[in-house]
């Protein structure tokens, strides 16, 4: 395949990775631990949208292959995962925080939540792959390059959500309080900020973003109960690449991961491309542990 | 009735008690300084009163309400503010954003209050967009106090504000503390530079081994022979 074509596919894949990684880095930056359940929340998001589409489908939105009901499905899936993430914080992580549990305990708890979530998804929707749409999405040709409208939608939605997140973090009281809590949670408490509410809001925003990433992923691929778990490593690689706690870094890191993964198939068999995020992760941790853009936002 | 009243407070970290039965009070509009040797529990007493450290026993009353073990953000709502000794600004946020965070619970007039404080402290007012992490130690302390003043508190608790400051910056800061008091805010301060702190204070406490060893008017403490020898750095009483 043409190298530039691989870059285009890489940008699409990278957008999904980046979208998920922005949520992951938010929780990492504010809650200070690696949330291993993030990938399975992505799975839950894509399957919740699938369930909504089973009820409300509507006509196909030309030139995309998606049904009109997908807009509602994204909103419902995003809200459901946001609510679940905030509720899990209240039920589990907040209790651990109040007991003064170590961050590794939180991370292990998130691993348990990941395994449970995956099992629940498999229980409800079964082990067989599914699709949102059986329709064909014809490519647009630009010279020798081909781009599908669905791919443009994925990149466009990622950019829109990145801008919305930027405005939230830098222009709203809630966003500034999130940045303050990431900077120094005890001082935020002292300043009168209810940091428990800020943490819950962080979970909810991260939940919405990862559910949206799940739906975007499923536009390009089949829905599988373990899809999100497989996406976890590329998302962590993007977070580390961009600098922990830095959403813009995570988005850029996601694009780097996606493009590297896809363009690697120009030289190596595609079966090995899943190992590329590992290589990037290890190289970055050795060469520049703070990431390309530092851990600030 | 006192603005702040701490009675027989016992507090510390885990099973280790640092404050052992301390009782202090602060009246409206006065500066009260707590001095004492290192490890006496001065900062711990301040943090416990502000709900930042576990209290084993005793009571804390603020504005005649029992606020023992009340979370810090609730105390802020009631009109108390705290300036920690270190890590007292949000380093990645700008000066203006730091002040906005101080006003998180303010209902209105935030912009006006920020402009008022930036005007009062031109060192900060000349560059409101600067990241707080780039400020000098003295400027950080000033910003931390401005942040604490954003909600117009009636009581300000300040933990060793002049630690690691140059003598000139120290003098500036003590002047600022006096001007804050002059605006009607009561101040409870823990300070190692005992002489300079007592010179601007109304009353003082000496804390030893987590308990109050002495309480007196600041003026009297400055002329007390024992205090002079132990905390004010002189071998004979001069006053």
Coordinates of C-alpha atoms in Angstrom, one line a residue, chain A:
Chain A
X1 CA 0.0 0.0 0.0
X2 CA 1.2 3.5 -0.7
X3 CA 3.0 5.1 2.2
X4 CA 0.9 8.3 2.3
X5 CA -2.2 6.1 2.3
X6 CA -0.8 4.3 5.4
X7 CA -0.3 7.7 7.1
X8 CA -3.9 8.6 6.4
X9 CA -5.0 5.3 8.1
X10 CA -2.6 6.0 10.9
X11 CA -4.2 9.4 11.5
X12 CA -7.6 7.8 11.8
X13 CA -6.4 5.1 14.1
X14 CA -4.3 7.7 16.0
X15 CA -7.4 9.9 16.5
X16 CA -9.2 7.1 18.2
X17 CA -6.2 6.3 20.4
X18 CA -5.7 10.0 21.1
X19 CA -9.3 10.5 22.0
X20 CA -9.2 7.6 24.5
X21 CA -5.8 8.7 25.8
X22 CA -7.0 12.2 26.6
X23 CA -9.5 10.7 29.1
X24 CA -6.9 8.3 30.5
X25 CA -4.3 11.1 31.0
X26 CA -6.9 13.3 32.8
X27 CA -7.6 10.6 35.4
X28 CA -3.8 9.8 35.5
X29 CA -3.0 13.5 36.1
X30 CA -5.7 14.2 38.7
X31 CA -6.1 10.9 40.5
X32 CA -2.4 9.9 40.1
X33 CA -2.9 6.3 39.2
X34 CA -3.0 4.2 36.1
X35 CA -6.6 3.2 35.4
X36 CA -6.5 -0.2 33.8
X37 CA -10.3 -0.3 33.4
X38 CA -10.1 2.5 30.8
X39 CA -10.0 0.1 27.9
X40 CA -12.9 -1.9 29.0
X41 CA -14.9 1.2 29.6
X42 CA -14.3 1.8 25.9
X43 CA -15.7 -1.6 25.1
X44 CA -18.7 -0.8 27.3
X45 CA -19.2 2.5 25.4
X46 CA -19.2 0.9 22.0
X47 CA -21.6 -1.9 23.0
X48 CA -24.0 0.5 24.8
X49 CA -24.1 2.5 21.5
X50 CA -24.8 -0.8 19.7
X51 CA -27.7 -1.5 22.1
X52 CA -29.2 2.0 21.5
X53 CA -28.9 1.5 17.7
X54 CA -30.9 -1.7 18.2
X55 CA -33.8 0.5 19.4
X56 CA -33.3 3.8 17.4
X57 CA -31.6 3.4 14.1
X58 CA -33.0 5.9 11.6
X59 CA -31.9 6.6 8.0
X60 CA -28.3 6.4 6.9
X61 CA -26.6 9.8 7.1
X62 CA -25.1 10.2 3.6
X63 CA -22.2 10.3 2.7
X64 CA -21.3 8.4 5.9
X65 CA -22.3 4.8 6.5
X66 CA -23.7 5.6 9.9
X67 CA -27.4 5.6 10.8
X68 CA -28.9 8.8 12.3
X69 CA -29.5 7.0 15.5
X70 CA -25.7 6.9 16.1
X71 CA -25.7 10.5 17.3
X72 CA -28.2 9.6 20.0
X73 CA -26.2 6.4 20.6
X74 CA -22.9 8.3 21.2
X75 CA -24.7 10.7 23.7
X76 CA -26.4 7.8 25.6
X77 CA -23.2 5.7 25.6
X78 CA -21.1 8.6 26.7
X79 CA -23.5 9.6 29.5
X80 CA -23.9 6.0 30.7
X81 CA -20.1 5.4 30.9
X82 CA -19.6 8.8 32.5
X83 CA -22.2 7.9 35.1
X84 CA -20.7 4.5 35.7
X85 CA -17.1 5.9 36.0
X86 CA -18.3 8.5 38.5
X87 CA -20.3 5.9 40.5
X88 CA -17.3 3.5 40.6
X89 CA -15.2 6.4 42.0
X90 CA -17.8 6.9 44.7
X91 CA -18.2 3.3 45.5
X92 CA -14.7 2.1 45.3
X93 CA -11.9 4.6 44.7
X94 CA -13.1 7.2 47.2
X95 CA -13.3 4.6 49.9
X96 CA -9.7 3.6 49.1
X97 CA -8.6 7.2 49.2
X98 CA -10.2 7.8 52.6
X99 CA -8.4 4.8 53.9
X100 CA -5.1 6.2 52.6
X101 CA -4.6 3.3 50.3
X102 CA -1.5 3.3 48.1
X103 CA -1.8 4.2 44.5
X104 CA -0.8 0.7 43.5
X105 CA -3.9 -0.5 45.4
X106 CA -6.1 1.8 43.3
X107 CA -4.4 0.5 40.1
X108 CA -5.0 -3.1 41.1
X109 CA -8.7 -2.3 42.0
X110 CA -9.0 -0.8 38.5
X111 CA -7.7 -4.1 37.0
X112 CA -10.4 -5.9 38.9
X113 CA -13.0 -3.5 37.5
X114 CA -11.6 -4.1 34.0
X115 CA -12.0 -7.9 34.3
X116 CA -15.5 -7.6 35.7
X117 CA -16.6 -5.1 33.0
X118 CA -15.2 -7.3 30.2
X119 CA -17.1 -10.3 31.7
X120 CA -20.3 -8.4 31.9
X121 CA -20.0 -7.2 28.3
X122 CA -19.4 -10.8 27.2
X123 CA -22.3 -12.0 29.3
X124 CA -24.7 -9.5 27.8
X125 CA -23.6 -9.3 24.1
X126 CA -21.8 -12.7 23.7
X127 CA -18.4 -13.5 22.4
X128 CA -19.1 -13.1 18.7
X129 CA -18.1 -9.9 16.9
X130 CA -20.8 -7.4 15.8
X131 CA -21.1 -4.3 13.5
X132 CA -22.9 -1.0 13.7
X133 CA -23.7 -1.0 10.0
X134 CA -23.6 -3.6 7.2
X135 CA -23.6 -0.8 4.6
X136 CA -20.6 0.1 2.4
X137 CA -18.9 3.4 2.8
X138 CA -17.4 4.2 -0.6
X139 CA -14.1 6.0 -0.6
X140 CA -13.4 9.5 -1.9
X141 CA -10.4 9.7 -4.2
X142 CA -7.9 12.5 -4.0
X143 CA -5.4 11.6 -6.8
X144 CA -4.2 8.1 -5.9
X145 CA -5.3 8.5 -2.2
X146 CA -8.5 7.2 -0.9
X147 CA -10.4 8.5 2.1
X148 CA -13.7 7.3 3.5
X149 CA -16.2 9.8 4.8
X150 CA -16.4 7.8 8.0
X151 CA -12.7 8.3 8.5
X152 CA -13.0 12.0 8.2
X153 CA -15.9 11.9 10.7
X154 CA -13.6 10.1 13.2
X155 CA -10.8 12.7 12.8
X156 CA -13.2 15.6 12.8
X157 CA -15.1 14.4 16.0
X158 CA -11.7 13.9 17.7
X159 CA -10.7 17.4 16.9
X160 CA -14.0 18.8 18.1
X161 CA -13.8 17.0 21.4
X162 CA -10.2 18.1 21.8
X163 CA -11.3 21.7 21.4
X164 CA -14.2 21.3 23.8
X165 CA -11.9 19.7 26.3
X166 CA -9.4 22.7 25.9
X167 CA -12.2 25.2 26.4
X168 CA -13.4 23.2 29.5
X169 CA -10.0 23.1 31.1
X170 CA -8.9 26.7 30.3
X171 CA -12.2 28.7 30.2
X172 CA -14.4 27.2 32.8
X173 CA -14.3 27.3 36.6
X174 CA -14.6 23.5 36.7
X175 CA -11.7 23.0 34.3
X176 CA -9.5 25.4 36.2
X177 CA -10.4 23.6 39.4
X178 CA -9.4 20.3 37.7
X179 CA -6.1 21.7 36.8
X180 CA -5.6 23.1 40.3
X181 CA -6.4 19.7 41.8
X182 CA -3.9 18.0 39.4
X183 CA -1.3 20.6 40.5
X184 CA -1.8 20.2 44.3
X185 CA -4.9 18.5 45.6
X186 CA -4.4 19.4 49.3
X187 CA -4.0 23.1 48.4
X188 CA -7.1 22.9 46.3
X189 CA -8.9 21.6 49.4
X190 CA -7.5 24.5 51.4
X191 CA -8.6 26.9 48.7
X192 CA -12.2 25.8 49.3
X193 CA -12.5 23.5 46.2
X194 CA -14.5 20.4 46.9
X195 CA -11.9 18.0 45.4
X196 CA -14.1 15.0 45.8
X197 CA -16.5 16.6 43.3
X198 CA -13.7 17.5 41.0
X199 CA -12.5 13.9 41.0
X200 CA -16.0 12.7 40.2
X201 CA -16.3 15.2 37.4
X202 CA -12.9 14.0 36.1
X203 CA -14.1 10.4 36.0
X204 CA -17.3 11.5 34.2
X205 CA -15.4 13.5 31.5
X206 CA -12.9 10.7 31.0
X207 CA -15.8 8.2 30.8
X208 CA -17.6 10.3 28.1
X209 CA -14.4 10.6 26.1
X210 CA -13.5 6.9 26.2
X211 CA -17.1 5.9 25.3
X212 CA -16.9 8.3 22.3
X213 CA -13.5 6.7 21.4
X214 CA -15.2 3.3 21.6
X215 CA -17.9 4.3 19.1
X216 CA -15.4 5.8 16.8
X217 CA -13.3 2.6 16.9
X218 CA -16.4 0.5 16.1
X219 CA -17.1 2.6 13.0
X220 CA -13.9 1.2 11.5
X221 CA -13.8 -2.2 13.0
X222 CA -15.9 -5.0 14.5
X223 CA -17.2 -4.7 18.1
X224 CA -15.5 -7.3 20.2
X225 CA -15.7 -7.8 24.0
X226 CA -11.9 -7.6 24.3
X227 CA -11.4 -4.7 21.8
X228 CA -10.9 -2.1 24.5
X229 CA -8.5 -4.2 26.5
X230 CA -6.3 -4.5 23.3
X231 CA -6.5 -0.8 22.9
X232 CA -5.2 -0.2 26.4
X233 CA -1.5 -0.5 25.6
X234 CA -1.6 2.0 22.6
X235 CA -3.5 4.4 24.9
X236 CA -0.9 4.1 27.7
X237 CA 1.8 4.5 25.1
X238 CA 0.1 7.7 23.9
X239 CA -0.2 9.0 27.5
X240 CA 3.5 8.4 28.2
X241 CA 4.6 9.8 24.9
X242 CA 2.6 13.0 25.4
X243 CA 3.5 13.4 29.1
X244 CA 1.4 12.1 31.9
X245 CA -1.5 14.5 32.7
X246 CA -1.2 16.4 29.4
X247 CA -4.4 16.0 27.2
X248 CA -2.8 17.7 24.2
X249 CA 0.3 15.5 24.6
X250 CA -2.0 12.5 24.8
X251 CA -3.7 13.4 21.5
X252 CA -0.4 14.0 19.8
X253 CA 0.9 10.8 21.3
X254 CA -2.1 9.0 20.0
X255 CA -1.4 10.3 16.5
X256 CA 2.3 9.2 16.8
X257 CA 1.2 5.7 17.9
X258 CA -1.4 5.4 15.2
X259 CA 0.8 6.6 12.4
X260 CA 3.9 4.6 13.6
X261 CA 1.7 1.5 13.9
X262 CA 0.2 1.7 10.4
X263 CA 3.3 2.9 8.5
X264 CA 5.4 0.1 10.1
X265 CA 3.5 -2.3 7.9
X266 CA 5.3 -0.7 4.9
X267 CA 8.4 -2.5 6.1
X268 CA 7.3 -5.3 8.5
X269 CA 4.4 -7.9 8.3
X270 CA 1.2 -6.3 9.6
X271 CA 1.0 -9.0 12.3
X272 CA 3.8 -7.3 14.1
X273 CA 2.3 -3.8 14.2
X274 CA 0.6 -4.3 17.5
X275 CA 4.1 -4.4 19.0
X276 CA 5.0 -0.9 17.9
X277 CA 3.3 0.9 20.9
X278 CA 5.4 -1.3 23.2
X279 CA 8.6 -0.2 21.4
X280 CA 7.6 3.5 21.6
X281 CA 6.6 3.1 25.2
X282 CA 9.9 1.6 26.3
X283 CA 12.0 4.0 24.1
X284 CA 10.2 7.0 25.6
X285 CA 10.5 5.7 29.2
X286 CA 14.3 5.3 28.7
X287 CA 15.0 8.4 26.7
X288 CA 12.5 11.0 28.1
X289 CA 10.3 9.7 30.9
X290 CA 8.5 13.1 31.2
X291 CA 7.1 12.6 27.7
X292 CA 7.5 14.8 24.6
X293 CA 5.5 17.7 26.0
X294 CA 6.0 17.4 29.7
X295 CA 3.4 16.6 32.3
X296 CA 1.6 19.9 32.3
X297 CA -1.8 21.1 31.1

